[in-house]
Amino acid sequence: MKPSGYSLDATFAALADPTRRAILARLATGEATVSELAEPFAMTQPAISKHLKVLERAGLITRGREAQRRPRKLEPRPLAEATDWIERYRKIWEANYQRLDALLQEMKSTQRKAVDELVNAAKPKSKNRKRK
Amino acid sequence: MKPSGYSLDATFAALADPTRRAILARLATGEATVSELAEPFAMTQPAISKHLKVLERAGLITRGREAQRRPRKLEPRPLAEATDWIERYRKIWEANYQRLDALLQEMKSTQRKAVDELVNAAKPKSKNRKRK
């Protein structure tokens, strides 16, 4: 059974590139045109446009209505879904880890008590020793 | 300027596949051997092993010490770094969005007041009308 998760595939694939992450980081501060987005990179505008297409197809960015500038803006919903996915399993893992840790602590203290009892049983009573 | 982010590249690329996400989801509940991980999928063991290699290279899973079983277990740190990255920019976006929303509300109320004043100024005083 394969889970569907088409859009998570696209979101994570889009996030797997440092240029695309930098574009998203820039757009988090406000919308920007293609040339504004291309500026900080040593890249041609067509190269940037390719990255923008990947981000658009993943639903991570949309184009503004202004006909001339067509500024791009960030769409936060797919990002929220991506963190939701990761956090769900991270929390399950954490809960299990905490349970395991508690169990180990319990085992250690039980073991310590058992060792203490054995040591005490083997020891000659100190009062007897003093009387000698 | 290209940000480095090598390990984020690997983490997000590893997460961009539904089988690999399902493997991580399974490992969140506890460690498992390759054959245990392969069981729910209509896939050969070599196909699963390929996915496991991608997850291992990204640092998302490690192999247990037991020589025979070599159970795989989840490593939560890269997942934490991935959500940290996403959440940082989602929060910046949200803060900007809230500021923009507050500004729009302010503009609307200023506009409404100005319109009200214009309307009031244009209206003949009601008391004068009554006296006619």
mmCIF file of C-alpha atoms in Angstrom:
data_model
loop_
_atom_site.group_PDB
_atom_site.id
_atom_site.type_symbol
_atom_site.label_atom_id
_atom_site.label_comp_id
_atom_site.label_asym_id
_atom_site.label_seq_id
_atom_site.Cartn_x
_atom_site.Cartn_y
_atom_site.Cartn_z
ATOM 1 C CA MET A 1 0.000 0.000 0.000
ATOM 2 C CA LYS A 2 1.530 3.236 -1.181
ATOM 3 C CA PRO A 3 0.226 6.438 0.406
ATOM 4 C CA SER A 4 -0.855 9.075 -2.112
ATOM 5 C CA GLY A 5 0.815 12.275 -0.805
ATOM 6 C CA TYR A 6 1.329 13.826 -4.252
ATOM 7 C CA SER A 7 1.502 17.342 -2.938
ATOM 8 C CA LEU A 8 3.911 16.471 -0.119
ATOM 9 C CA ASP A 9 6.176 14.922 -2.790
ATOM 10 C CA ALA A 10 6.132 18.192 -4.733
ATOM 11 C CA THR A 11 6.599 20.366 -1.636
ATOM 12 C CA PHE A 12 9.592 18.416 -0.300
ATOM 13 C CA ALA A 13 11.166 18.131 -3.779
ATOM 14 C CA ALA A 14 10.789 21.903 -4.214
ATOM 15 C CA LEU A 15 12.431 22.487 -0.819
ATOM 16 C CA ALA A 16 15.400 20.233 -1.679
ATOM 17 C CA ASP A 17 17.296 23.023 -3.463
ATOM 18 C CA PRO A 18 19.175 25.919 -1.795
ATOM 19 C CA THR A 19 18.237 28.462 -4.503
ATOM 20 C CA ARG A 20 14.540 27.631 -4.189
ATOM 21 C CA ARG A 21 14.759 27.833 -0.390
ATOM 22 C CA ALA A 22 16.464 31.238 -0.707
ATOM 23 C CA ILE A 23 13.663 32.416 -3.046
ATOM 24 C CA LEU A 24 11.048 31.314 -0.482
ATOM 25 C CA ALA A 25 13.021 33.027 2.309
ATOM 26 C CA ARG A 26 13.011 36.261 0.243
ATOM 27 C CA LEU A 27 9.267 35.963 -0.497
ATOM 28 C CA ALA A 28 8.505 35.441 3.202
ATOM 29 C CA THR A 29 9.382 39.126 3.677
ATOM 30 C CA GLY A 30 7.056 40.301 0.882
ATOM 31 C CA GLU A 31 6.199 39.769 -2.798
ATOM 32 C CA ALA A 32 8.856 40.317 -5.478
ATOM 33 C CA THR A 33 9.200 40.327 -9.266
ATOM 34 C CA VAL A 34 11.284 37.780 -11.198
ATOM 35 C CA SER A 35 14.122 40.270 -11.724
ATOM 36 C CA GLU A 36 14.087 41.241 -8.041
ATOM 37 C CA LEU A 37 14.264 37.532 -7.155
ATOM 38 C CA ALA A 38 17.082 36.893 -9.673
ATOM 39 C CA GLU A 39 19.229 39.790 -8.377
ATOM 40 C CA PRO A 40 21.052 38.108 -5.442
ATOM 41 C CA PHE A 41 21.966 35.012 -7.502
ATOM 42 C CA ALA A 42 24.754 34.500 -10.030
ATOM 43 C CA MET A 43 22.124 33.046 -12.365
ATOM 44 C CA THR A 44 20.408 33.953 -15.599
ATOM 45 C CA GLN A 45 16.741 34.931 -15.475
ATOM 46 C CA PRO A 46 15.705 31.732 -17.357
ATOM 47 C CA ALA A 47 17.489 29.656 -14.686
ATOM 48 C CA ILE A 48 15.577 31.509 -11.973
ATOM 49 C CA SER A 49 12.332 31.109 -13.942
ATOM 50 C CA LYS A 50 12.841 27.330 -13.947
ATOM 51 C CA HIS A 51 13.111 27.338 -10.156
ATOM 52 C CA LEU A 52 10.015 29.551 -9.932
ATOM 53 C CA LYS A 53 8.092 27.064 -12.094
ATOM 54 C CA VAL A 54 8.996 24.218 -9.688
ATOM 55 C CA LEU A 55 7.817 26.344 -6.740
ATOM 56 C CA GLU A 56 4.608 27.286 -8.595
ATOM 57 C CA ARG A 57 3.802 23.694 -9.517
ATOM 58 C CA ALA A 58 4.232 22.731 -5.850
ATOM 59 C CA GLY A 59 1.774 25.492 -4.928
ATOM 60 C CA LEU A 60 4.404 27.238 -2.816
ATOM 61 C CA ILE A 61 4.198 30.518 -4.740
ATOM 62 C CA THR A 62 1.563 32.306 -6.835
ATOM 63 C CA ARG A 63 1.647 35.232 -9.284
ATOM 64 C CA GLY A 64 0.142 38.574 -8.392
ATOM 65 C CA ARG A 65 -2.525 40.209 -10.578
ATOM 66 C CA GLU A 66 -0.519 43.246 -11.718
ATOM 67 C CA ALA A 67 -0.133 42.532 -15.463
ATOM 68 C CA GLN A 68 3.265 44.167 -15.978
ATOM 69 C CA ARG A 69 5.214 43.211 -12.844
ATOM 70 C CA ARG A 70 3.513 39.895 -12.042
ATOM 71 C CA PRO A 71 5.044 39.786 -8.581
ATOM 72 C CA ARG A 72 5.410 36.363 -6.950
ATOM 73 C CA LYS A 73 4.150 35.756 -3.447
ATOM 74 C CA LEU A 74 4.533 32.965 -0.930
ATOM 75 C CA GLU A 75 1.652 30.565 -0.247
ATOM 76 C CA PRO A 76 2.113 29.234 3.296
ATOM 77 C CA ARG A 77 -0.358 26.323 3.205
ATOM 78 C CA PRO A 78 1.923 23.667 1.610
ATOM 79 C CA LEU A 79 4.680 24.673 4.045
ATOM 80 C CA ALA A 80 2.268 24.183 6.940
ATOM 81 C CA GLU A 81 1.319 20.728 5.604
ATOM 82 C CA ALA A 82 5.002 19.792 5.293
ATOM 83 C CA THR A 83 5.783 20.712 8.910
ATOM 84 C CA ASP A 84 2.574 18.996 10.044
ATOM 85 C CA TRP A 85 3.763 15.764 8.435
ATOM 86 C CA ILE A 86 7.261 15.926 9.959
ATOM 87 C CA GLU A 87 6.049 16.981 13.409
ATOM 88 C CA ARG A 88 3.440 14.202 13.609
ATOM 89 C CA TYR A 89 6.106 11.489 13.314
ATOM 90 C CA ARG A 90 8.683 13.370 15.330
ATOM 91 C CA LYS A 91 6.165 13.511 18.185
ATOM 92 C CA ILE A 92 5.393 9.791 17.947
ATOM 93 C CA TRP A 93 9.132 9.107 18.000
ATOM 94 C CA GLU A 94 9.635 11.426 20.983
ATOM 95 C CA ALA A 95 6.781 9.843 22.937
ATOM 96 C CA ASN A 96 8.253 6.374 22.322
ATOM 97 C CA TYR A 97 11.722 7.572 23.222
ATOM 98 C CA GLN A 98 10.470 9.051 26.496
ATOM 99 C CA ARG A 99 8.667 5.812 27.336
ATOM 100 C CA LEU A 100 11.831 3.837 26.574
ATOM 101 C CA ASP A 101 13.895 6.207 28.699
ATOM 102 C CA ALA A 102 11.453 5.893 31.625
ATOM 103 C CA LEU A 103 11.572 2.096 31.310
ATOM 104 C CA LEU A 104 15.389 2.118 31.332
ATOM 105 C CA GLN A 105 15.424 4.335 34.445
ATOM 106 C CA GLU A 106 12.983 1.970 36.141
ATOM 107 C CA MET A 107 15.090 -1.071 35.202
ATOM 108 C CA LYS A 108 18.233 0.640 36.508
ATOM 109 C CA SER A 109 16.665 1.494 39.880
ATOM 110 C CA THR A 110 15.204 -2.049 40.243
ATOM 111 C CA GLN A 111 18.634 -3.479 39.443
ATOM 112 C CA ARG A 112 20.334 -1.106 41.897
ATOM 113 C CA LYS A 113 17.928 -2.139 44.676
ATOM 114 C CA ALA A 114 18.518 -5.843 43.956
ATOM 115 C CA VAL A 115 22.323 -5.336 44.040
ATOM 116 C CA ASP A 116 22.040 -3.337 47.270
ATOM 117 C CA GLU A 117 20.011 -6.123 48.865
ATOM 118 C CA LEU A 118 22.527 -8.773 47.788
ATOM 119 C CA VAL A 119 25.426 -6.673 49.125
ATOM 120 C CA ASN A 120 23.627 -6.060 52.408
ATOM 121 C CA ALA A 121 22.788 -9.742 52.810
ATOM 122 C CA ALA A 122 26.441 -10.709 52.191
ATOM 123 C CA LYS A 123 27.849 -8.089 54.593
ATOM 124 C CA PRO A 124 28.486 -9.135 58.232
ATOM 125 C CA LYS A 125 26.312 -6.938 60.505
ATOM 126 C CA SER A 126 28.382 -3.892 61.571
ATOM 127 C CA LYS A 127 27.150 -4.122 65.209
ATOM 128 C CA ASN A 128 28.580 -7.626 65.466
ATOM 129 C CA ARG A 129 31.858 -6.366 64.117
ATOM 130 C CA LYS A 130 32.072 -3.564 66.726
ATOM 131 C CA ARG A 131 31.540 -6.032 69.579
ATOM 132 C CA LYS A 132 34.538 -8.122 68.588
ATOM 133 C CA MET B 1 25.377 33.940 -3.145
ATOM 134 C CA LYS B 2 24.208 30.380 -2.744
ATOM 135 C CA PRO B 3 23.509 29.225 0.813
ATOM 136 C CA SER B 4 25.261 25.960 1.743
ATOM 137 C CA GLY B 5 22.454 23.862 3.313
ATOM 138 C CA TYR B 6 23.837 20.517 2.088
ATOM 139 C CA SER B 7 22.067 18.500 4.702
ATOM 140 C CA LEU B 8 18.729 20.283 4.231
ATOM 141 C CA ASP B 9 18.972 19.377 0.513
ATOM 142 C CA ALA B 10 19.417 15.708 1.418
ATOM 143 C CA THR B 11 16.688 15.758 4.086
ATOM 144 C CA PHE B 12 14.053 17.356 1.853
ATOM 145 C CA ALA B 13 15.010 15.161 -1.140
ATOM 146 C CA ALA B 14 14.689 12.078 1.085
ATOM 147 C CA LEU B 15 11.254 13.247 2.276
ATOM 148 C CA ALA B 16 10.008 13.801 -1.315
ATOM 149 C CA ASP B 17 8.986 10.153 -1.762
ATOM 150 C CA PRO B 18 5.884 8.458 -0.284
ATOM 151 C CA THR B 19 7.628 5.109 0.334
ATOM 152 C CA ARG B 20 10.467 6.795 2.222
ATOM 153 C CA ARG B 21 7.969 8.835 4.261
ATOM 154 C CA ALA B 22 6.066 5.617 5.080
ATOM 155 C CA ILE B 23 9.343 3.973 6.199
ATOM 156 C CA LEU B 24 10.060 6.941 8.498
ATOM 157 C CA ALA B 25 6.487 6.813 9.828
ATOM 158 C CA ARG B 26 6.980 3.107 10.641
ATOM 159 C CA LEU B 27 10.366 3.764 12.312
ATOM 160 C CA ALA B 28 8.843 6.516 14.451
ATOM 161 C CA THR B 29 7.034 3.749 16.364
ATOM 162 C CA GLY B 30 10.235 1.724 16.946
ATOM 163 C CA GLU B 31 13.209 0.164 15.160
ATOM 164 C CA ALA B 32 12.666 -2.467 12.458
ATOM 165 C CA THR B 33 14.671 -4.782 10.203
ATOM 166 C CA VAL B 34 14.826 -4.435 6.401
ATOM 167 C CA SER B 35 12.393 -7.329 5.898
ATOM 168 C CA GLU B 36 9.981 -5.889 8.469
ATOM 169 C CA LEU B 37 10.164 -2.547 6.648
ATOM 170 C CA ALA B 38 9.678 -4.185 3.226
ATOM 171 C CA GLU B 39 6.583 -6.160 4.335
ATOM 172 C CA PRO B 40 3.808 -3.545 3.822
ATOM 173 C CA PHE B 41 5.062 -2.583 0.345
ATOM 174 C CA ALA B 42 4.568 -4.317 -2.996
ATOM 175 C CA MET B 43 8.310 -3.963 -3.543
ATOM 176 C CA THR B 44 11.350 -6.181 -3.712
ATOM 177 C CA GLN B 45 13.867 -6.034 -0.878
ATOM 178 C CA PRO B 46 16.526 -4.428 -3.147
ATOM 179 C CA ALA B 47 14.045 -1.649 -3.998
ATOM 180 C CA ILE B 48 13.454 -1.034 -0.294
ATOM 181 C CA SER B 49 17.217 -1.162 0.357
ATOM 182 C CA LYS B 50 17.696 1.650 -2.191
ATOM 183 C CA HIS B 51 15.214 3.820 -0.294
ATOM 184 C CA LEU B 52 16.947 2.948 2.992
ATOM 185 C CA LYS B 53 20.280 4.040 1.505
ATOM 186 C CA VAL B 54 18.807 7.453 0.579
ATOM 187 C CA LEU B 55 17.447 7.819 4.129
ATOM 188 C CA GLU B 56 20.797 6.731 5.621
ATOM 189 C CA ARG B 57 22.806 9.162 3.486
ATOM 190 C CA ALA B 58 20.495 11.974 4.621
ATOM 191 C CA GLY B 59 21.186 10.940 8.225
ATOM 192 C CA LEU B 60 17.493 10.246 8.824
ATOM 193 C CA ILE B 61 18.048 6.615 9.855
ATOM 194 C CA THR B 62 20.917 4.603 11.368
ATOM 195 C CA ARG B 63 21.642 0.885 11.736
ATOM 196 C CA GLY B 64 21.468 -0.845 15.090
ATOM 197 C CA ARG B 65 24.464 -2.762 16.468
ATOM 198 C CA GLU B 66 22.896 -6.250 16.466
ATOM 199 C CA ALA B 67 25.003 -7.993 13.804
ATOM 200 C CA GLN B 68 22.323 -10.352 12.461
ATOM 201 C CA ARG B 69 19.200 -8.217 12.403
ATOM 202 C CA ARG B 70 20.787 -4.778 11.879
ATOM 203 C CA PRO B 71 17.548 -3.003 12.759
ATOM 204 C CA ARG B 72 17.094 0.523 11.396
ATOM 205 C CA LYS B 73 16.100 3.348 13.680
ATOM 206 C CA LEU B 74 14.950 6.905 13.151
ATOM 207 C CA GLU B 75 17.285 9.828 13.822
ATOM 208 C CA PRO B 76 15.110 12.840 14.655
ATOM 209 C CA ARG B 77 17.727 15.617 14.375
ATOM 210 C CA PRO B 78 17.553 16.194 10.573
ATOM 211 C CA LEU B 79 13.745 16.224 10.830
ATOM 212 C CA ALA B 80 13.974 18.863 13.557
ATOM 213 C CA GLU B 81 16.288 20.959 11.362
ATOM 214 C CA ALA B 82 13.885 20.657 8.422
ATOM 215 C CA THR B 83 10.898 21.899 10.439
ATOM 216 C CA ASP B 84 13.062 24.637 11.977
ATOM 217 C CA TRP B 85 13.876 25.913 8.477
ATOM 218 C CA ILE B 86 10.251 25.877 7.304
ATOM 219 C CA GLU B 87 8.861 27.382 10.496
ATOM 220 C CA ARG B 88 11.378 30.253 10.531
ATOM 221 C CA TYR B 89 10.135 31.548 7.166
ATOM 222 C CA ARG B 90 6.521 30.693 7.823
ATOM 223 C CA LYS B 91 6.705 32.860 10.958
ATOM 224 C CA ILE B 92 8.305 35.771 9.083
ATOM 225 C CA TRP B 93 5.569 35.479 6.456
ATOM 226 C CA GLU B 94 2.849 35.327 9.130
ATOM 227 C CA ALA B 95 4.234 38.366 10.958
ATOM 228 C CA ASN B 96 4.302 40.346 7.695
ATOM 229 C CA TYR B 97 0.834 39.147 6.797
ATOM 230 C CA GLN B 98 -0.530 40.259 10.167
ATOM 231 C CA ARG B 99 1.130 43.667 9.786
ATOM 232 C CA LEU B 100 -0.319 44.005 6.271
ATOM 233 C CA ASP B 101 -3.752 42.984 7.542
ATOM 234 C CA ALA B 102 -3.577 45.534 10.388
ATOM 235 C CA LEU B 103 -2.524 48.233 7.893
ATOM 236 C CA LEU B 104 -5.437 47.382 5.568
ATOM 237 C CA GLN B 105 -7.889 47.548 8.486
ATOM 238 C CA GLU B 106 -6.445 50.942 9.461
ATOM 239 C CA MET B 107 -6.695 52.224 5.872
ATOM 240 C CA LYS B 108 -10.290 51.017 5.630
ATOM 241 C CA SER B 109 -11.340 52.764 8.849
ATOM 242 C CA THR B 110 -9.529 56.007 7.851
ATOM 243 C CA GLN B 111 -11.254 55.875 4.456
ATOM 244 C CA ARG B 112 -14.633 55.212 6.075
ATOM 245 C CA LYS B 113 -14.204 58.205 8.394
ATOM 246 C CA ALA B 114 -13.208 60.480 5.476
ATOM 247 C CA VAL B 115 -16.252 59.359 3.455
ATOM 248 C CA ASP B 116 -18.541 59.876 6.478
ATOM 249 C CA GLU B 117 -17.156 63.402 6.930
ATOM 250 C CA LEU B 118 -17.686 64.242 3.244
ATOM 251 C CA VAL B 119 -21.241 62.873 3.351
ATOM 252 C CA ASN B 120 -22.027 64.792 6.543
ATOM 253 C CA ALA B 121 -20.592 68.004 5.099
ATOM 254 C CA ALA B 122 -22.708 67.654 1.920
ATOM 255 C CA LYS B 123 -25.951 66.919 3.824
ATOM 256 C CA PRO B 124 -28.224 69.873 4.661
ATOM 257 C CA LYS B 125 -28.612 70.084 8.472
ATOM 258 C CA SER B 126 -31.753 68.114 9.470
ATOM 259 C CA LYS B 127 -32.859 70.777 12.004
ATOM 260 C CA ASN B 128 -32.980 73.429 9.233
ATOM 261 C CA ARG B 129 -35.071 71.084 7.115
ATOM 262 C CA LYS B 130 -37.640 70.588 9.899
ATOM 263 C CA ARG B 131 -38.106 74.356 10.335
ATOM 264 C CA LYS B 132 -39.099 74.912 6.685
#
